[in-house]
Short mmCIF file of C-alpha atoms in Angstrom, two decimals:
data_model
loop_
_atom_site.label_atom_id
_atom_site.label_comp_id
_atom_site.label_asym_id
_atom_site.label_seq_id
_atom_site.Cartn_x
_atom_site.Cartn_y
_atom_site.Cartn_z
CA UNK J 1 52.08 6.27 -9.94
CA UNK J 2 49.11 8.27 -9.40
CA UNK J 3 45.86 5.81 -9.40
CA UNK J 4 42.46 6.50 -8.76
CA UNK J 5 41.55 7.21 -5.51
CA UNK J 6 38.07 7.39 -3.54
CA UNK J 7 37.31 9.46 -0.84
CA UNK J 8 34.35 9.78 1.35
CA UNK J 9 32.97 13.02 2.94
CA UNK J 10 30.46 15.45 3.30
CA UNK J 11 30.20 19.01 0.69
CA UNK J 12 31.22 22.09 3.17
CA UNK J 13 30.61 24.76 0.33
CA UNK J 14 28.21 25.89 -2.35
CA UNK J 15 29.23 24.91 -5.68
CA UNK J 16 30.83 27.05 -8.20
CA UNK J 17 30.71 26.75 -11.65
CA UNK J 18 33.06 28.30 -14.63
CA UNK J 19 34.04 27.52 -18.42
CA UNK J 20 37.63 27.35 -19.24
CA UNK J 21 38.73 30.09 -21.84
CA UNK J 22 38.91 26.87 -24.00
CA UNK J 23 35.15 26.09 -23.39
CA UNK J 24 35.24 23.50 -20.75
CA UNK J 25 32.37 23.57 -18.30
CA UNK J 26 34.21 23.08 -14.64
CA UNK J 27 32.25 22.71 -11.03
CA UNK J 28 34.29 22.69 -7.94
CA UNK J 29 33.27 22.10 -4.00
CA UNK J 30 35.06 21.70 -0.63
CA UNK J 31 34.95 18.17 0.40
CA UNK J 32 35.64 17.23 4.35
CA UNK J 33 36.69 13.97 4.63
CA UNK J 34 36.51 12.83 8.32
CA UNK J 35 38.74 9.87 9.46
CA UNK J 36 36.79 7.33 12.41
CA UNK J 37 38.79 5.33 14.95
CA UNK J 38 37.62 2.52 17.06
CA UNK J 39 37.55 4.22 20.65
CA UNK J 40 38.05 1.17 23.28
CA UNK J 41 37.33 2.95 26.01
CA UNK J 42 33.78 3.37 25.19
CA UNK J 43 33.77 0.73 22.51
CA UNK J 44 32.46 3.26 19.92
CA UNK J 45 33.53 4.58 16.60
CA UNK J 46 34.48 8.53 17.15
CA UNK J 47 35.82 11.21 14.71
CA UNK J 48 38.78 11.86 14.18
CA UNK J 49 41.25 13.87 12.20
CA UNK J 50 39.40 15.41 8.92
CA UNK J 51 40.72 16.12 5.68
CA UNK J 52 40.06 19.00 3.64
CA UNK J 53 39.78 18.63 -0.52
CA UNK J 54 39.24 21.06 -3.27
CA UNK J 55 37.05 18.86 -5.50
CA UNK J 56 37.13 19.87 -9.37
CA UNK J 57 34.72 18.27 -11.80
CA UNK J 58 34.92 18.49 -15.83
CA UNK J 59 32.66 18.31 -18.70
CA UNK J 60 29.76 16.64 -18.37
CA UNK J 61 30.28 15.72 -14.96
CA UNK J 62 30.45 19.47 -13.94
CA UNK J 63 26.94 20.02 -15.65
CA UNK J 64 25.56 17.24 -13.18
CA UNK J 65 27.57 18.19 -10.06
CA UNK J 66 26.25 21.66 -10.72
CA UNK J 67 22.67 20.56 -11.13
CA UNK J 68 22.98 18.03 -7.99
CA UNK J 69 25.01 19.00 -5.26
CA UNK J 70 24.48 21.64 -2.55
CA UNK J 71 26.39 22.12 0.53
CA UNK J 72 25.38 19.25 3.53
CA UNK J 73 25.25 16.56 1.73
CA UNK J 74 27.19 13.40 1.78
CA UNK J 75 29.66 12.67 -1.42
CA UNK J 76 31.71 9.53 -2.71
CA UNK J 77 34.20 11.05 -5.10
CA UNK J 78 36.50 9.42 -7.08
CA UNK J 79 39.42 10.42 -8.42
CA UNK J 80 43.16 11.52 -8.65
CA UNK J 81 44.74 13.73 -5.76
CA UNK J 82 46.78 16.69 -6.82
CA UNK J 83 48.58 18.21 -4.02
CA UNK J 84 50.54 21.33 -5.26
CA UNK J 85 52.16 24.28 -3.18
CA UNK J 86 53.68 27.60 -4.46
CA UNK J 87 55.71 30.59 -3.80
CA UNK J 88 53.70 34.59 -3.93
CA UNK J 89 55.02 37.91 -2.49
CA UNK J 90 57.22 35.41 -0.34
CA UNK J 91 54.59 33.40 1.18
CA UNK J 92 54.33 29.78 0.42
CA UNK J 93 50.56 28.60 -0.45
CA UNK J 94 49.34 24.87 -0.58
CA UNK J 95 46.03 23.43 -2.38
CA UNK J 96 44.82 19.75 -2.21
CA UNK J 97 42.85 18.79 -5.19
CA UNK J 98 40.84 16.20 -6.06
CA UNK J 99 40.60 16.08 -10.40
CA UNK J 100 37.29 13.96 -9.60
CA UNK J 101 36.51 11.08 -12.13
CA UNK J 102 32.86 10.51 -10.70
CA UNK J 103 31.32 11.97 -8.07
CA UNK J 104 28.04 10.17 -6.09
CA UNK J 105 25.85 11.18 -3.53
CA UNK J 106 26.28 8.38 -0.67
CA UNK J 107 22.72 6.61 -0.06
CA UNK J 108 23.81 5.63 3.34
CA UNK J 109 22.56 8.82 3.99
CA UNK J 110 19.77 10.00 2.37
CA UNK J 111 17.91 9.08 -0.88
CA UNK J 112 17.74 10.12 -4.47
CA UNK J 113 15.90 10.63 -8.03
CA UNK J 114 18.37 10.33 -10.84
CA UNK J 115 18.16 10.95 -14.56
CA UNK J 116 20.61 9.58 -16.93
CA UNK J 117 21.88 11.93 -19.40
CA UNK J 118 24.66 9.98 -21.13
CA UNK J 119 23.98 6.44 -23.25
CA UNK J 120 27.98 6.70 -24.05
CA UNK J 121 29.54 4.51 -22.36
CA UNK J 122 28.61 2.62 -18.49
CA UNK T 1 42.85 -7.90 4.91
CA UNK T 2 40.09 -7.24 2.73
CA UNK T 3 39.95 -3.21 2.46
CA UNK T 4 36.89 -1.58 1.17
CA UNK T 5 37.23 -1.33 -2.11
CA UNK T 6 35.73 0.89 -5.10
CA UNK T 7 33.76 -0.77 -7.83
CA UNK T 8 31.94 1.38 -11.11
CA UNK T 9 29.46 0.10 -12.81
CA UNK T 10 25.85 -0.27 -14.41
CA UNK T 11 23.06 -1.36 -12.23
CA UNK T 12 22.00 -4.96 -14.31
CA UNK T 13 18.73 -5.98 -12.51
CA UNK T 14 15.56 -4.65 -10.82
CA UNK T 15 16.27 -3.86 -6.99
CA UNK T 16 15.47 -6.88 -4.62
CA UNK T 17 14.77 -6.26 -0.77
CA UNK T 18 14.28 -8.10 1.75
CA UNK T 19 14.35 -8.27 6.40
CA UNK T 20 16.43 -10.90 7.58
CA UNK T 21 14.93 -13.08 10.80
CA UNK T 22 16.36 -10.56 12.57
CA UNK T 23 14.39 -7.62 11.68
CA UNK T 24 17.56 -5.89 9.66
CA UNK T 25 16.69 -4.68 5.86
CA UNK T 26 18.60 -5.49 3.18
CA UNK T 27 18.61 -4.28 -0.39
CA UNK T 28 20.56 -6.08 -3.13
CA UNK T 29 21.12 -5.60 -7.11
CA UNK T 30 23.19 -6.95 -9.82
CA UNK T 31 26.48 -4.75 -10.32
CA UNK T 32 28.27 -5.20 -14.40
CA UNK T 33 31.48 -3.89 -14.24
CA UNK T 34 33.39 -3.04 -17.43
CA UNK T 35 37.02 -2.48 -17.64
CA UNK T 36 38.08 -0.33 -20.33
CA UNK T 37 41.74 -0.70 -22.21
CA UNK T 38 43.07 2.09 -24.77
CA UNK T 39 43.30 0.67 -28.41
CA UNK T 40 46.60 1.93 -29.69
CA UNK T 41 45.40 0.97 -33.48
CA UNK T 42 42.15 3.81 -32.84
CA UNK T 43 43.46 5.71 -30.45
CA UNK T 44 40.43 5.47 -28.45
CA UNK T 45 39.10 4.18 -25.31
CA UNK T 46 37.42 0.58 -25.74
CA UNK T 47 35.50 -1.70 -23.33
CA UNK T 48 37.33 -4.90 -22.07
CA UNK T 49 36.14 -7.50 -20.02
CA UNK T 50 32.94 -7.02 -17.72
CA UNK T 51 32.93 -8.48 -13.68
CA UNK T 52 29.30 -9.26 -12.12
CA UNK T 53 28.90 -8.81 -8.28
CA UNK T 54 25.78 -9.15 -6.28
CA UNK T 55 25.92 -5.94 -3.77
CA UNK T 56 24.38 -6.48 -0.61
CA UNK T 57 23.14 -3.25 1.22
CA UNK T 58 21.71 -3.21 5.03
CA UNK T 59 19.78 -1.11 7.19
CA UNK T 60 19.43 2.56 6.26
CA UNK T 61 21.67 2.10 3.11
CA UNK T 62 19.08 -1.04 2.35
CA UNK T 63 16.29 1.77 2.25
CA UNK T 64 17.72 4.18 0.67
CA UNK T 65 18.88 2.11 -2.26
CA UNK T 66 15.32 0.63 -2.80
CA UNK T 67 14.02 3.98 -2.88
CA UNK T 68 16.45 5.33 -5.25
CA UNK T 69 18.18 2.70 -7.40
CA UNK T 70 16.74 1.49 -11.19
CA UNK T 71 17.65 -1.05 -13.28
CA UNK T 72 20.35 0.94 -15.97
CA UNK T 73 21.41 3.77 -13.65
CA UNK T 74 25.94 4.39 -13.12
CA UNK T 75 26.91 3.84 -9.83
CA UNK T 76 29.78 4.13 -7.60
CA UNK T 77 30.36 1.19 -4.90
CA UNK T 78 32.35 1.06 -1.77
CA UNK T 79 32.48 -2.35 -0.25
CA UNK T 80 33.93 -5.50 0.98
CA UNK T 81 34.35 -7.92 -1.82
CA UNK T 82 33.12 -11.43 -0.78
CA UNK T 83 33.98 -14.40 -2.81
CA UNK T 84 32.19 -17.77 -2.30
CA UNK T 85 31.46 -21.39 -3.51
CA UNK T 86 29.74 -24.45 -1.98
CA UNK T 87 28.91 -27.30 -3.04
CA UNK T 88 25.44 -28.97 -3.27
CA UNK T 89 24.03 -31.83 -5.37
CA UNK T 90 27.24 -32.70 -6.29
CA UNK T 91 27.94 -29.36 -8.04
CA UNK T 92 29.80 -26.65 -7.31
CA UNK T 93 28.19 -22.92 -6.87
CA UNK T 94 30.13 -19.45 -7.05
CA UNK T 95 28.96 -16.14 -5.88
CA UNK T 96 31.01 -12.79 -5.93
CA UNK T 97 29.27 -10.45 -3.67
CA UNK T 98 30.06 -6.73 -2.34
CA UNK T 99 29.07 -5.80 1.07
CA UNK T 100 28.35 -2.40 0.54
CA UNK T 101 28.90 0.54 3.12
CA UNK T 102 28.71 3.06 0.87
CA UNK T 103 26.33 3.28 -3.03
CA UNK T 104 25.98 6.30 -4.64
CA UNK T 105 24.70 7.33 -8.80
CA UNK T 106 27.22 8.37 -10.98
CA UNK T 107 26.84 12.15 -11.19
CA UNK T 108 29.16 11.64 -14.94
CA UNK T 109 25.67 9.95 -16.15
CA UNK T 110 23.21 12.11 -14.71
CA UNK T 111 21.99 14.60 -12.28
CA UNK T 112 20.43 13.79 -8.86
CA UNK T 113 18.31 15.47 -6.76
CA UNK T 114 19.04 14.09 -3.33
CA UNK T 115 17.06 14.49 0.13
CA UNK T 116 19.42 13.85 3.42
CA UNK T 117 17.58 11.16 5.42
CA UNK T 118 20.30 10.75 8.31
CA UNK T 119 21.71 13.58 10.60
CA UNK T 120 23.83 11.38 12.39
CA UNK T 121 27.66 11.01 11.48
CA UNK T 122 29.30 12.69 8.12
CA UNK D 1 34.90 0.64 -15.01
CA UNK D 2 37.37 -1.47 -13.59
CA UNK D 3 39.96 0.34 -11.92
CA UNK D 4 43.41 -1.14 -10.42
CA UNK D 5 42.64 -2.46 -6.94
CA UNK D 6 44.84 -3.60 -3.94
CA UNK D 7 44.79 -7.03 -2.14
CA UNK D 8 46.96 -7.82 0.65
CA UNK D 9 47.57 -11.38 2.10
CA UNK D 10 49.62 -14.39 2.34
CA UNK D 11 51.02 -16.78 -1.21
CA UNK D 12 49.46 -19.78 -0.77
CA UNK D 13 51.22 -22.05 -3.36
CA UNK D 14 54.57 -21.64 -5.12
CA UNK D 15 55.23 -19.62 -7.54
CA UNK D 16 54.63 -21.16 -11.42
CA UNK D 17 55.88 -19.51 -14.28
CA UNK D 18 55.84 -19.83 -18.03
CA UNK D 19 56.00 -18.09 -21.06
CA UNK D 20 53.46 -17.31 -23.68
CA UNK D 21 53.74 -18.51 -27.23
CA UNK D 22 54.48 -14.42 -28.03
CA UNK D 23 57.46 -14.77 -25.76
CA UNK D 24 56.17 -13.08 -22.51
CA UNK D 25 57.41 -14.09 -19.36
CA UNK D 26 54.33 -14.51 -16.69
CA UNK D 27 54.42 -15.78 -13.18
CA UNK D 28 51.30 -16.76 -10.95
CA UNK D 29 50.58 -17.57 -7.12
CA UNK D 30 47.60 -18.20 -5.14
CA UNK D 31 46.73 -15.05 -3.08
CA UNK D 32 44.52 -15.89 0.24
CA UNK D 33 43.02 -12.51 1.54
CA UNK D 34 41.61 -12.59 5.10
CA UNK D 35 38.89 -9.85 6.29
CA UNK D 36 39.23 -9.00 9.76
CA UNK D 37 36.28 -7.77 11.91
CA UNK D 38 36.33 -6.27 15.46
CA UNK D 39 34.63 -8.44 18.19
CA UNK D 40 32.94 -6.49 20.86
CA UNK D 41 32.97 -9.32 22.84
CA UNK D 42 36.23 -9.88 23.26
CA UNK D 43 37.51 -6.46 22.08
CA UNK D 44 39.85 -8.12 19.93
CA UNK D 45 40.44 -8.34 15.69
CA UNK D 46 39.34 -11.91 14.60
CA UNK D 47 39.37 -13.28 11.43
CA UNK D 48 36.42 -13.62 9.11
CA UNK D 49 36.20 -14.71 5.73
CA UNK D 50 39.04 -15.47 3.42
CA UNK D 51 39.00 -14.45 -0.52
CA UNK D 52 41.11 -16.50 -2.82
CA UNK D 53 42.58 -15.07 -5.84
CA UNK D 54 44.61 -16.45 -8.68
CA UNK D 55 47.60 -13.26 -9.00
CA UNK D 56 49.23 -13.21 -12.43
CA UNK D 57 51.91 -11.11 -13.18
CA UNK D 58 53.64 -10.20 -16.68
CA UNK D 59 57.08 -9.29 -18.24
CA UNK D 60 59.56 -7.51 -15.70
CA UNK D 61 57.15 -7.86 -12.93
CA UNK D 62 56.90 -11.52 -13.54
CA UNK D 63 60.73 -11.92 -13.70
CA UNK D 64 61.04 -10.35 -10.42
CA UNK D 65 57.71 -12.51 -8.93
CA UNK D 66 59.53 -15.76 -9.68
CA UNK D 67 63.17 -14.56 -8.06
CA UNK D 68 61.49 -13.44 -5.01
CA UNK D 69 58.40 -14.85 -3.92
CA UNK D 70 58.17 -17.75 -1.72
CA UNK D 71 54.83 -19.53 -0.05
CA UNK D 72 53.58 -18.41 2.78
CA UNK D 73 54.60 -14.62 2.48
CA UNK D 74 52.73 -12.10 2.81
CA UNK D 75 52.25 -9.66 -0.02
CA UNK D 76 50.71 -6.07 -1.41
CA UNK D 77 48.98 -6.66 -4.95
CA UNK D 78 47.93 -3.67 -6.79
CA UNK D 79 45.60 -4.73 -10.11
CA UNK D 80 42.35 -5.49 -12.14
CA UNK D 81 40.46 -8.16 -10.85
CA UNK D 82 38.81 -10.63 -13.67
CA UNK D 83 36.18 -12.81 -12.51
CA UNK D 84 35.29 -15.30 -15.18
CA UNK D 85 32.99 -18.30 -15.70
CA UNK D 86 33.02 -20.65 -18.30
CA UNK D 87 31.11 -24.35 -19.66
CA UNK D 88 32.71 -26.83 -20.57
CA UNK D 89 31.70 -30.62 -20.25
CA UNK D 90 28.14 -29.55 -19.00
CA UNK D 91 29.85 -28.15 -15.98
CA UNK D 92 30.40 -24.48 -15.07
CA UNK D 93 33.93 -23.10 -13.76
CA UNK D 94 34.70 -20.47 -12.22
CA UNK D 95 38.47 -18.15 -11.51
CA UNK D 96 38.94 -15.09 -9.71
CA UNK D 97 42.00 -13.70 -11.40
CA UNK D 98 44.19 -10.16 -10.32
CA UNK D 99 45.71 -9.15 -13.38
CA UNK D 100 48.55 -7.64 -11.33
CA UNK D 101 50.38 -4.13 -11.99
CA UNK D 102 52.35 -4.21 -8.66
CA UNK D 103 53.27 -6.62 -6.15
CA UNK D 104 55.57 -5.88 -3.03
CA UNK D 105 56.38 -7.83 0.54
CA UNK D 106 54.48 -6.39 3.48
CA UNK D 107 57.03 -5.06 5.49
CA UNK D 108 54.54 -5.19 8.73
CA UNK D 109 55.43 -9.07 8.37
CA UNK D 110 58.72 -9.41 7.34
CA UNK D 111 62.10 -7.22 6.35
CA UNK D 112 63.41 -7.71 2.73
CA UNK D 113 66.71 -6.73 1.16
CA UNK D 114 65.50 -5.04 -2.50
CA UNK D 115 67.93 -4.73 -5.41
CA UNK D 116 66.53 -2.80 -8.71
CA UNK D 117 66.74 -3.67 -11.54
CA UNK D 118 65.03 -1.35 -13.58
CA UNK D 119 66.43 2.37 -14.49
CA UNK D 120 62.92 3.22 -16.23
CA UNK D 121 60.09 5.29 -15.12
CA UNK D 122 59.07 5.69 -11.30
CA UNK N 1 35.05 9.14 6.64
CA UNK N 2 38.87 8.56 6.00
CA UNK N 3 39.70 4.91 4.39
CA UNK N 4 42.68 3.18 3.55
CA UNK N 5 44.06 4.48 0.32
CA UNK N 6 47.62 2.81 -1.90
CA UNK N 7 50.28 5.14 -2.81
CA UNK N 8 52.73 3.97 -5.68
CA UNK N 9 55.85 5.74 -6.08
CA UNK N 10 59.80 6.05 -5.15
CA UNK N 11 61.48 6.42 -1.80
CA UNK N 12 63.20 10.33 -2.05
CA UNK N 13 65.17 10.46 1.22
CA UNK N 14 66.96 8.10 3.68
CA UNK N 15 64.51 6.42 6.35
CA UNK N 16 64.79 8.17 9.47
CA UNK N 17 63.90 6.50 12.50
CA UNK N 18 62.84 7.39 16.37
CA UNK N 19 61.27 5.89 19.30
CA UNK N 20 58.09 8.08 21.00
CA UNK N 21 58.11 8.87 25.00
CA UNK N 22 56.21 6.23 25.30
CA UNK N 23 57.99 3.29 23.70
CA UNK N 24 56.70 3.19 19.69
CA UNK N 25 59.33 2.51 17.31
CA UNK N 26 58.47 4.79 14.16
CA UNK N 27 60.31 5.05 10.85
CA UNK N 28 59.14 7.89 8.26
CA UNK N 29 60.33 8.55 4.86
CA UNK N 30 59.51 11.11 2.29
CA UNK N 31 57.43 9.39 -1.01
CA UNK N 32 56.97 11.13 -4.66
CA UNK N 33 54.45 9.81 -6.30
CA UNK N 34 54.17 10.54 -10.09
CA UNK N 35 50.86 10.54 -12.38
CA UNK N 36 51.16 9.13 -15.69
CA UNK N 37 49.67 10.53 -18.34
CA UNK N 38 48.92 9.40 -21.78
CA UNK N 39 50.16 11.32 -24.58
CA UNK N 40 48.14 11.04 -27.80
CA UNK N 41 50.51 13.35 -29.93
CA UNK N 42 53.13 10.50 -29.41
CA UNK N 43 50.81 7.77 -28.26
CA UNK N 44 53.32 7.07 -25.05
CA UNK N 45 52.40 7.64 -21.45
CA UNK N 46 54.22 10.71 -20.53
CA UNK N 47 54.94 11.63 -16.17
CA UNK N 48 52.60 14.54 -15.05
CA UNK N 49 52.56 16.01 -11.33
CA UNK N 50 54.34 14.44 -8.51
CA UNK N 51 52.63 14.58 -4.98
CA UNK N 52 54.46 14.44 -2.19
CA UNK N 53 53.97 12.40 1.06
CA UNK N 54 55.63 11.49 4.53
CA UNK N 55 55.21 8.05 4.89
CA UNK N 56 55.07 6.76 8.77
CA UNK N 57 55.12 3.36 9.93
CA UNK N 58 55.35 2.68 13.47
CA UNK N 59 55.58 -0.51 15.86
CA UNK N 60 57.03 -3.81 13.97
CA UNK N 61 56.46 -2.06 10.27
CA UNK N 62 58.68 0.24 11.36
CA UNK N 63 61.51 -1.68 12.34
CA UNK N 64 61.41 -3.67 9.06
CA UNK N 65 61.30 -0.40 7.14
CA UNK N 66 64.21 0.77 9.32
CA UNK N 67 66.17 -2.09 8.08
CA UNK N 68 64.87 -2.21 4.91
CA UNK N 69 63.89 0.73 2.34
CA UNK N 70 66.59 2.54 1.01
CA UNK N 71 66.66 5.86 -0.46
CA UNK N 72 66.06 5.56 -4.69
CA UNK N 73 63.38 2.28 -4.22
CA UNK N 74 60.18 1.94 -5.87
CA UNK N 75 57.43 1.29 -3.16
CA UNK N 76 54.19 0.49 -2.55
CA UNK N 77 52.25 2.06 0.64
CA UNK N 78 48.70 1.55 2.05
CA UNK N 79 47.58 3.60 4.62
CA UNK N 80 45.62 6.82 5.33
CA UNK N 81 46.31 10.14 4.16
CA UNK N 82 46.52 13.16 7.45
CA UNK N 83 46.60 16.73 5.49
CA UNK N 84 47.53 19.11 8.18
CA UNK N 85 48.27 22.90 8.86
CA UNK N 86 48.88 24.63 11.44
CA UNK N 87 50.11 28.33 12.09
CA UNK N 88 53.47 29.57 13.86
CA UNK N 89 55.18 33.14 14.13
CA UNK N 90 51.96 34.45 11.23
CA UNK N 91 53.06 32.03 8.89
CA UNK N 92 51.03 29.07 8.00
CA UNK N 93 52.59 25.39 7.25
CA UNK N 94 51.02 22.52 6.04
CA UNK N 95 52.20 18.21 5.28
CA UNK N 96 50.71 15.65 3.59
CA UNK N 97 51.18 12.43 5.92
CA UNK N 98 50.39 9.14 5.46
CA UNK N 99 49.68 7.09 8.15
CA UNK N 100 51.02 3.65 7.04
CA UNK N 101 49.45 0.31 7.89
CA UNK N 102 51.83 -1.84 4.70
CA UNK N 103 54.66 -0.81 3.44
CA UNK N 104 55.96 -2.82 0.77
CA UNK N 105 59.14 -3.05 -2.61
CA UNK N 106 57.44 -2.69 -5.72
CA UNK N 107 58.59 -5.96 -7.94
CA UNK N 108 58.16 -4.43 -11.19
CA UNK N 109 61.07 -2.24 -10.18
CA UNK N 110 63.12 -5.05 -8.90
CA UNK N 111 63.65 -8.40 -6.92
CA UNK N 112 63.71 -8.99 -3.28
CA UNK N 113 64.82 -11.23 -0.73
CA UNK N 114 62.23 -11.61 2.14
CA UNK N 115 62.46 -13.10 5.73
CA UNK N 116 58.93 -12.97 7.64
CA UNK N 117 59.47 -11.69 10.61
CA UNK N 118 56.05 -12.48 12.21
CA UNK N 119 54.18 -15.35 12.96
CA UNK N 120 50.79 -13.36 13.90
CA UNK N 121 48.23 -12.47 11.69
CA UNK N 122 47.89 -12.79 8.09
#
């Protein structure tokens, strides 16, 4: 099974916006998602390996991601990983995608004004 | 182990804050967490049972989420779930609190206009 | 919301079962999950704080709970966690409860020999 | 930053096994992992995409998955994801790795008989 999933990173792109042909607002981004390990040697946390994720917002949530999030800042986005590859002109091509759920900016590194725009729902 | 875990909710309370002995600042607010079960009869979505958990915030997070969290405001968690009971007076006291490393507003509620207060790490 | 979480650590009890007046099989253990924290002093992993959970399983998954787990094992448990507090007698209870979806043997402890029994879904 | 995420889904190749230059047992196996999806036309969940991992265990996990996941099995993994590409003779590759810390037989699928082979650690 495919649960929710939550992963932690900072927005590498501008956002871009679109509406399905069906009328369905959509905002994407390019999360990196930067693994830590304990280093002993200098008993320090250092990066590591980093993860790159097409993030995709729907709906209402692409309104707000659209409104709210510019490239640099620090995300907690959760959601369902997608990873697909396929075949063009003989080349194989690979995407992984996060079909984001809710998307947060992370106040353990900066601060924020929000406005609530939904009463459906908590 | 306890892993960090993911918890969604509503904020319930004002923010309280607070500097330990120690000189570290701490932030802390109610969380209401609401599961949500499909009703086969309706066909829709309905809300279940809610969890409450005091999250705990330190340091720069502490700061950030006085300056930025209200009372009724969506919010993502990522945290340690603590679970605890003592006794005292002959009774018996529960608390379920999240250590939080990481709090961020629900951008599927509303929009945010964030300022990055921390250069250091991703 | 209250998505499906996971909870590793050891059974604590042995297994009880039952089944409801509706005819579903259930099966419960006690679930003890440690935290672990790295000590500069030492450089090593010590334990910290221990949750305790009461894990209840359902139907198939509670079938398979009461063939093959035994105290003092150490388990994966994927579900909804339920805290709940009630009155009764002027006194106030409390349970921490995983409503589980999946439960498995860690196989960093142990080695297990699996037989399936179900043909349906993944 | 790059946490521990759970992966629920069915074992699609024999366990291969090795030992590194410098003495690490490892085991890897290849996981599909299928979304569910619920279908309101026939009000049944319905399977959607399947991702696909490589699952790696290494040290004591890995000789207990060596001697005990089998090809077909329903599984449960936590660890962290590793998305990688790299380029070789102009053509690019990529993997989706996961980085195992628990591997463990998912019990709704079937029954299991355990032997703890550890006496360290919870």
């Amino acid at each position: 099974m495919t649960d929710y999933q939550t992963f932690r990173g900072f927005v590498a792109t501008d956002i871009k916006t679109s509406t399905t042909p069906g009328g369905v607002g959509t905002a994407s981004f390019r999360l990196g998602s930067t693994a830590r390990r304990f280093d002993r040697a200098t008993s320090t946390w250092v990066d590591s390996h980093t993860n790159w994720f097409n993030v995709q917002g729907y709906r209402q949530l692409a309104g707000n991601m659209a409104c709210s999030i510019k490239k640099g800042q620090c995300v907690i986005v959760v959601g369902r990983l997608k990873l697909r590859s396929w075949e063009k002109d003989g080349r194989v091509y690979h995407s992984a995608e996060i079909d984001a759920d809710s998307v947060g900016h992370d106040l353990k590194r900066g601060s924020a004004n929000y406005i609530r725009t939904s009463d459906t729902g908590l």
